[in-house]
Coordinates of C-alpha atoms and ligand atoms in Angstrom, one line a residue:
M1 CA 0.1 0.1 0.0
N2 CA 2.0 3.0 -1.3
N3 CA 1.1 6.7 -1.5
Q4 CA -0.3 6.4 -5.0
D5 CA -2.6 3.6 -3.6
L6 CA -3.7 6.0 -0.9
L7 CA -4.3 8.9 -3.2
K8 CA -6.4 6.7 -5.3
I9 CA -8.5 5.7 -2.4
S10 CA -9.1 9.2 -1.3
A11 CA -10.1 10.1 -4.7
E12 CA -12.6 7.2 -5.0
F13 CA -13.9 7.3 -1.5
G14 CA -13.4 10.8 -0.5
S15 CA -11.8 12.4 2.7
P16 CA -11.5 11.9 5.4
I17 CA -11.1 8.2 5.5
Y18 CA -9.4 5.4 7.5
V19 CA -7.5 2.9 5.4
Y20 CA -6.2 -0.5 7.1
D21 CA -3.3 -2.7 5.3
A22 CA -4.4 -6.3 6.1
E23 CA -0.8 -7.3 5.2
K24 CA 0.5 -5.4 8.0
I25 CA -2.0 -6.9 10.4
I26 CA -1.1 -10.3 9.3
A27 CA 2.6 -9.6 9.6
Q28 CA 2.2 -8.5 13.2
Y29 CA 0.0 -11.4 14.1
N30 CA 2.8 -13.8 12.6
R31 CA 5.4 -11.9 14.5
L32 CA 3.8 -12.3 17.7
T33 CA 3.0 -16.1 17.1
T34 CA 6.5 -16.8 15.7
A35 CA 8.0 -15.1 19.0
F36 CA 5.9 -17.8 21.0
S37 CA 6.1 -20.6 18.6
K38 CA 7.6 -23.0 21.2
I39 CA 4.4 -22.6 23.4
E40 CA 2.1 -25.5 22.4
N41 CA -1.1 -23.9 23.4
L42 CA -0.8 -20.4 22.6
R43 CA -3.9 -18.1 22.1
V44 CA -3.9 -14.5 20.7
H45 CA -7.2 -12.7 21.5
Y46 CA -7.3 -9.5 19.7
A47 CA -8.5 -6.6 21.8
V48 CA -11.6 -5.5 20.0
K49 CA -11.8 -1.9 21.5
A50 CA -8.7 -1.0 19.4
L51 CA -10.5 -1.2 16.1
S52 CA -13.8 -3.0 15.9
N53 CA -14.8 -3.1 12.3
I54 CA -16.4 -6.5 11.8
S55 CA -14.2 -7.1 8.7
I56 CA -11.1 -6.6 11.1
L57 CA -12.6 -9.1 13.4
G58 CA -13.3 -11.5 10.4
L59 CA -9.7 -11.2 9.5
F60 CA -8.5 -12.2 12.8
K61 CA -11.0 -15.1 12.7
Q62 CA -9.2 -16.2 9.5
L63 CA -6.0 -15.9 11.1
G64 CA -7.1 -18.3 14.0
A65 CA -7.1 -15.7 16.7
G66 CA -9.8 -15.2 19.3
L67 CA -11.1 -11.8 20.6
D68 CA -10.7 -9.8 23.9
T69 CA -14.0 -8.0 24.6
V70 CA -14.8 -5.4 27.3
S71 CA -18.6 -5.0 26.6
I72 CA -21.5 -7.2 25.4
Q73 CA -21.7 -5.2 22.4
E74 CA -18.1 -6.0 21.4
V75 CA -19.1 -9.8 22.1
K76 CA -22.0 -9.5 19.7
L77 CA -19.7 -7.8 16.9
G78 CA -17.4 -11.0 17.5
L79 CA -20.2 -13.4 17.0
E80 CA -21.5 -11.2 14.1
A81 CA -18.0 -11.7 12.4
G82 CA -18.3 -15.3 12.8
L83 CA -16.3 -16.2 15.8
E84 CA -17.1 -19.1 18.1
P85 CA -18.1 -17.9 21.7
S86 CA -15.5 -20.3 22.9
K87 CA -12.8 -18.0 21.1
I88 CA -14.1 -14.9 22.8
I89 CA -12.9 -13.7 26.4
Y90 CA -14.9 -11.0 28.1
T91 CA -13.0 -8.6 30.5
P92 CA -15.3 -5.9 31.6
N93 CA -14.5 -3.4 34.4
G94 CA -17.4 -2.0 36.5
V95 CA -20.0 -3.8 34.4
S96 CA -23.3 -5.1 36.0
L97 CA -23.8 -8.6 37.1
E98 CA -26.7 -8.8 34.7
E99 CA -24.6 -8.1 31.5
I100 CA -22.0 -10.5 32.8
E101 CA -24.6 -13.3 33.2
E102 CA -25.9 -12.6 29.8
V103 CA -22.4 -13.0 28.2
A104 CA -21.7 -16.1 30.3
A105 CA -25.0 -17.6 29.0
M106 CA -23.7 -17.1 25.3
G107 CA -20.7 -19.4 26.1
V108 CA -18.0 -16.7 26.2
Q109 CA -15.1 -16.9 28.8
I110 CA -16.0 -14.6 31.7
N111 CA -13.0 -12.7 33.4
I112 CA -14.0 -11.0 36.6
D113 CA -12.0 -8.2 38.1
N114 CA -13.7 -7.3 41.6
L115 CA -14.6 -9.4 44.6
S116 CA -18.2 -8.2 44.8
I117 CA -19.3 -9.6 41.5
L118 CA -16.9 -12.5 41.9
E119 CA -18.9 -13.5 45.0
Q120 CA -22.4 -12.8 43.5
F121 CA -21.5 -14.7 40.3
G122 CA -20.0 -17.7 41.9
T123 CA -23.1 -18.1 44.3
R124 CA -25.5 -17.9 41.5
H125 CA -23.5 -19.9 38.9
P126 CA -21.0 -22.1 40.7
S127 CA -20.5 -24.4 37.7
V128 CA -19.5 -21.6 35.0
P129 CA -15.8 -21.5 35.0
V130 CA -14.3 -18.0 35.7
C131 CA -11.1 -16.3 35.0
I132 CA -9.9 -13.7 37.4
R133 CA -8.1 -10.5 36.7
I134 CA -5.5 -9.7 39.1
N135 CA -3.7 -6.5 39.9
P136 CA 0.0 -7.3 40.3
H137 CA 0.7 -3.7 41.4
V138 CA 3.4 -3.3 38.6
M139 CA 3.6 -0.2 36.5
A140 CA 4.7 -0.9 32.8
G141 CA 5.8 2.3 31.3
G142 CA 5.8 5.7 32.8
N143 CA 2.8 7.3 31.3
T144 CA 0.3 7.7 34.1
N145 CA -2.7 8.1 31.6
I146 CA -2.4 4.5 30.4
S147 CA -0.9 2.5 33.4
V148 CA -3.3 0.2 35.0
G149 CA -1.1 -1.8 37.4
H150 CA -0.5 0.6 40.3
I151 CA -1.9 0.4 43.8
D152 CA -4.9 2.7 43.2
S153 CA -5.8 1.5 39.8
K154 CA -9.7 0.6 39.3
F155 CA -8.6 -2.5 37.3
G156 CA -8.2 -6.0 38.7
I157 CA -8.3 -7.6 42.2
S158 CA -5.2 -6.7 44.1
I159 CA -2.9 -9.5 45.0
H160 CA -3.2 -8.4 48.5
Q161 CA -6.9 -9.7 48.5
I162 CA -6.1 -13.1 47.5
P163 CA -7.0 -14.5 51.0
H164 CA -10.4 -13.0 50.6
L165 CA -10.7 -14.3 47.0
M166 CA -9.7 -17.8 48.0
R167 CA -12.3 -17.7 50.7
I168 CA -15.1 -16.6 48.1
V169 CA -14.0 -19.5 45.8
E170 CA -14.2 -22.0 48.7
N171 CA -17.5 -20.8 49.9
T172 CA -19.1 -20.6 46.6
G173 CA -17.4 -24.0 45.1
M174 CA -16.9 -22.1 41.9
H175 CA -14.2 -23.0 39.3
I176 CA -11.5 -20.7 38.5
N177 CA -10.0 -21.7 35.2
G178 CA -7.6 -18.7 34.3
I179 CA -5.6 -16.0 35.8
H180 CA -5.3 -12.7 33.9
M181 CA -3.2 -9.5 34.2
H182 CA -3.2 -6.5 32.0
T183 CA -0.4 -4.3 33.4
G184 CA -0.8 -1.2 31.0
S185 CA 0.0 0.0 27.8
D186 CA 3.7 0.4 27.4
I187 CA 6.0 -2.6 28.1
L188 CA 9.3 -0.9 27.3
D189 CA 11.3 -3.0 30.0
I190 CA 10.9 -6.7 29.5
E191 CA 12.4 -7.3 33.0
V192 CA 9.3 -5.4 34.6
F193 CA 7.1 -7.5 32.5
L194 CA 8.6 -10.7 33.7
Y195 CA 8.5 -9.6 37.1
A196 CA 4.7 -9.1 36.9
S197 CA 4.4 -12.6 35.4
E198 CA 6.2 -14.0 38.3
I199 CA 3.4 -12.7 40.4
L200 CA 0.9 -14.1 38.0
F201 CA 2.6 -17.5 38.5
D202 CA 2.5 -17.0 42.3
T203 CA -1.3 -16.2 42.2
A204 CA -1.7 -19.4 39.9
R205 CA -0.2 -21.6 42.5
N206 CA -3.4 -21.1 44.7
F207 CA -5.6 -22.7 42.0
K208 CA -5.6 -26.5 41.1
D209 CA -7.8 -26.6 38.0
L210 CA -6.4 -23.8 35.9
E211 CA -6.5 -24.1 32.0
F212 CA -4.8 -20.8 31.1
L213 CA -2.8 -17.8 32.1
D214 CA -3.4 -14.6 30.2
F215 CA -0.8 -12.0 30.2
G216 CA -2.8 -9.2 28.7
S217 CA -1.1 -6.7 26.5
G218 CA 1.0 -3.7 26.6
F219 CA 3.1 -4.2 23.5
K220 CA 4.4 -0.9 22.4
V221 CA 4.7 -0.1 18.7
P222 CA 7.0 2.6 17.1
Y223 CA 5.3 6.0 16.3
K224 CA 8.2 7.5 14.6
A225 CA 11.5 6.5 13.4
G226 CA 14.0 5.5 16.3
D227 CA 11.0 4.9 18.7
I228 CA 11.6 2.3 21.4
E229 CA 9.3 -0.7 20.8
T230 CA 8.8 -3.9 22.7
N231 CA 11.1 -6.5 21.7
I232 CA 8.6 -9.1 21.1
E233 CA 11.3 -11.7 20.1
E234 CA 13.2 -11.3 23.4
L235 CA 10.0 -11.5 25.4
G236 CA 8.9 -14.6 23.5
E237 CA 12.2 -16.2 24.3
K238 CA 12.2 -15.3 28.1
L239 CA 8.8 -15.7 28.9
T240 CA 8.5 -19.1 27.0
A241 CA 11.2 -20.3 29.4
K242 CA 9.6 -19.2 32.5
F243 CA 6.1 -20.3 31.3
K244 CA 7.4 -23.7 30.6
A245 CA 9.1 -24.1 33.8
F246 CA 6.0 -23.1 35.6
C247 CA 3.8 -25.6 33.7
K248 CA 6.3 -28.3 34.7
E249 CA 6.0 -27.5 38.4
Y250 CA 2.2 -27.1 38.0
G251 CA 1.9 -30.5 36.4
R252 CA -0.1 -29.4 33.4
D253 CA 0.5 -27.8 30.0
L254 CA -1.5 -24.6 30.4
T255 CA -2.6 -22.2 27.6
L256 CA -0.6 -19.0 27.3
A257 CA -2.9 -16.2 26.2
F258 CA -2.1 -12.6 25.0
E259 CA -4.8 -9.8 24.1
P260 CA -2.8 -7.3 22.1
G261 CA -4.9 -4.4 20.5
K262 CA -2.4 -1.7 19.4
F263 CA 0.4 -4.1 18.5
L264 CA -1.7 -5.9 15.9
V265 CA -3.4 -2.9 14.2
S266 CA -1.9 0.4 15.1
E267 CA 0.7 0.5 12.2
A268 CA -1.7 -0.9 9.7
G269 CA -3.9 2.1 9.7
K270 CA -3.7 5.4 7.8
F271 CA -6.0 8.3 8.3
L272 CA -6.3 10.5 5.1
V273 CA -7.5 14.0 5.5
K274 CA -7.7 17.0 3.0
V275 CA -6.3 20.4 3.7
N276 CA -9.1 23.0 3.5
V277 CA -7.1 26.0 4.5
I278 CA -3.7 27.2 4.8
K279 CA -3.7 30.1 7.5
Q280 CA -0.7 32.1 8.1
T281 CA -0.8 34.0 11.5
T282 CA 2.0 36.1 12.8
S283 CA 3.8 33.1 14.5
T284 CA 2.5 29.9 12.7
V285 CA 1.5 28.4 9.5
F286 CA -1.7 26.4 10.0
A287 CA -2.8 23.7 7.7
Q288 CA -6.7 23.1 8.5
V289 CA -7.9 19.8 7.5
D290 CA -11.2 18.3 7.2
S291 CA -11.3 16.5 10.4
G292 CA -10.7 17.2 14.0
F293 CA -10.9 15.3 17.5
N294 CA -14.3 14.0 16.4
H295 CA -12.3 11.5 14.1
L296 CA -8.9 11.1 15.8
I297 CA -8.8 12.1 19.6
R298 CA -5.5 10.6 20.6
P299 CA -3.1 13.6 20.3
M300 CA -5.7 15.7 22.1
L301 CA -6.8 13.1 24.7
Y302 CA -3.4 11.8 25.8
G303 CA -0.7 13.6 23.7
S304 CA 0.0 10.8 21.3
R305 CA 2.1 11.5 18.4
H306 CA 1.1 10.6 14.9
E307 CA 3.6 11.1 12.1
I308 CA 1.8 13.2 9.2
H309 CA 2.9 13.1 5.7
N310 CA 2.0 15.2 2.7
I311 CA 1.4 12.4 0.2
S312 CA 0.2 14.8 -2.5
N313 CA 3.8 16.4 -2.6
P314 CA 6.1 13.9 -1.0
G315 CA 9.3 15.4 -2.2
G316 CA 8.5 18.9 -1.7
K317 CA 10.5 21.5 0.2
E318 CA 9.9 20.9 4.1
R319 CA 8.3 23.6 6.2
F320 CA 7.2 23.9 9.8
Y321 CA 3.3 23.6 10.0
S322 CA 0.7 23.2 12.8
I323 CA -1.7 20.7 11.7
V324 CA -5.4 21.6 13.0
G325 CA -8.8 20.4 12.4
Y326 CA -12.0 22.2 11.4
I327 CA -14.2 21.8 14.6
C328 CA -15.0 24.5 16.9
E329 CA -12.8 23.4 19.8
T330 CA -9.0 23.4 20.1
D331 CA -8.1 20.4 17.9
T332 CA -4.4 20.4 17.3
F333 CA -3.1 17.3 15.8
A334 CA 0.6 18.5 15.6
S335 CA 2.6 21.6 16.3
N336 CA 5.8 22.8 14.6
R337 CA 6.2 19.6 12.4
R338 CA 8.3 19.7 9.4
I339 CA 6.2 18.5 6.5
S340 CA 6.8 18.8 2.8
E341 CA 5.1 21.9 1.5
I342 CA 1.4 21.9 1.7
K343 CA -1.1 23.6 -0.5
E344 CA -4.8 23.7 -0.1
G345 CA -6.4 20.4 -1.5
D346 CA -3.5 18.3 -0.5
I347 CA -4.0 14.9 1.2
L348 CA -2.1 14.3 4.4
A349 CA -1.8 10.8 5.8
F350 CA -1.5 10.0 9.5
D351 CA 0.5 7.1 10.5
N352 CA -0.5 4.5 13.4
A353 CA -4.1 5.2 12.7
G354 CA -5.3 1.7 13.2
A355 CA -5.6 1.5 17.0
Y356 CA -8.0 3.8 19.3
C357 CA -8.6 5.9 16.3
Y358 CA -11.7 5.2 14.5
S359 CA -13.1 3.3 17.6
M360 CA -13.0 6.6 19.5
A361 CA -14.5 8.6 16.9
S362 CA -17.6 10.7 17.5
N363 CA -20.2 13.0 15.8
F364 CA -19.1 16.1 17.6
N365 CA -20.0 19.1 15.5
S366 CA -22.6 16.9 13.8
R367 CA -19.9 15.6 11.4
Y368 CA -20.2 12.3 9.8
R369 CA -17.9 9.6 11.1
P370 CA -15.5 8.7 8.1
P371 CA -15.6 5.5 6.0
E372 CA -13.2 2.7 6.4
V373 CA -11.3 0.7 3.7
M374 CA -9.4 -2.4 3.9
W375 CA -6.5 -2.7 1.6
Y376 CA -6.4 -6.6 1.0
N377 CA -4.9 -8.7 -2.0
G378 CA -3.7 -5.4 -3.6
A379 CA -7.2 -3.8 -3.8
A380 CA -9.3 -1.3 -1.6
H381 CA -12.4 -2.8 -0.3
L382 CA -14.9 -0.5 1.5
I383 CA -15.7 -2.1 4.9
R384 CA -17.7 1.0 6.5
E385 CA -19.7 3.6 4.6
R386 CA -19.3 7.3 5.3
E387 CA -22.2 8.3 7.7
T388 CA -25.1 10.3 6.2
F389 CA -27.6 12.7 7.4
E390 CA -29.9 9.9 8.2
D391 CA -27.3 8.4 10.5
L392 CA -27.2 11.7 12.5
T393 CA -31.0 12.0 13.0
R394 CA -31.7 8.2 13.5
G395 CA -33.5 7.6 16.7
Q396 CA -34.0 11.4 17.4
I397 CA -37.5 12.5 18.0
L398 CA -38.6 16.1 17.0
L399 CA -41.4 17.2 19.5
G400 CA -44.2 19.0 17.9
F401 CA -43.9 22.2 19.9
E402 CA -45.7 24.7 17.9
K403 CA -49.0 22.5 17.9
E404 CA -48.7 22.0 21.7
F405 CA -48.2 25.9 22.2
A406 CA -50.9 26.8 19.9
E407 CA -53.4 24.3 21.8
D408 CA -52.4 26.0 24.9
K409 CA -53.6 29.5 23.8
Ligands
PLP1 C1 -7.3 -2.4 26.2 C2 -7.0 -3.7 26.6 C3 -6.0 -4.7 25.9 C4 -5.4 -4.1 24.7 O1 -4.4 -3.0 25.0 P1 -3.3 -2.6 23.9 O2 -2.5 -1.7 24.6 O3 -4.2 -2.1 22.7 O4 -2.4 -3.8 23.3 C5 -5.9 -5.7 26.4 N1 -6.6 -6.2 27.4 C6 -7.3 -5.5 28.1 C7 -8.1 -6.0 29.3 C8 -7.8 -4.3 27.8 O5 -8.4 -3.4 28.4

């Protein structure tokens, strides 16, 4: 998928538009499974929340992956894409008992992350196997916006509460079949991750009937040239050794599960926008594009950096630009970026637009959410249409005020 392909896609389907390269997704999936190829029972559950188009889910089904879901709606999307319920794990946080029961009844693996729901669920459904999400209190990565393992995190059952957890399991007679952790989004230091995995093993020693250990995600991908990324190959080698040693001690070949989102889809995505206006102020040159945080909120929400290329003029002379959107709110995508000279009408491509981009898009300013295209087998396939005015008004009810007021008189 080169610049010419992207320009053709924006000419055919319009802008703004999301484009996903299936080859890149497949390559990342293969890279992960290759790094862990010595594990007999490896399961990769793609984290649906990163990018939830059903064609993306269908691609993962083809690859043999399962899904990690955080809502009943994500579970339903997975079923819609043709996945077996047994290939789906459901890891909610702060969700009602009713929703968890509904998902369990579909045959999906439940993962519970608090003692209150664990006790209630175990009391009512002692025969349904449950995985528990622990909080190992290990912070992977330094960005406090996305670390979920620390002591005050709302995620997981604290390892200090294991005695209480054991009492609930004993009293209800429920069956714990998996232990799960998801320490955060940025594994830069493999030693930190391995340290957290020791805590997972320690927890697992309390349970006699486990089937799997789920190490969550947190694989970091590069956002620009020279960025540190998780060394998957090194992690594969080191964790495989530890996992095998644990299984031997445990006396059973357990399944090793992961649930990456970003790692699998981030780099596959491009977001294409058109430059509406070049605006020169006393201090800055703004390029204003036909989008905003309604379509891609990561830079504004947590300061994420997305590389931006002018694919209409790739070899042009570079200048400094601030790339901003068209909505009535501060919506700065990038400040002081060197980009090859931009003219009004040019198409800009954002890198790393696969994960947490479309899935976080909204209709703010009553703009349509963009279409999505999958580049697969050397051709562009539309996998979601651009929204229309009907989509904006669907479900809204216009009250007949004039009539009511008139009758009052
Ligand atoms: C979000 C999430 C993931 C995926 O995280 P990435 O950083 O996108 O890989 C995995 N597991 C759980 C429970 C999650 O909430």
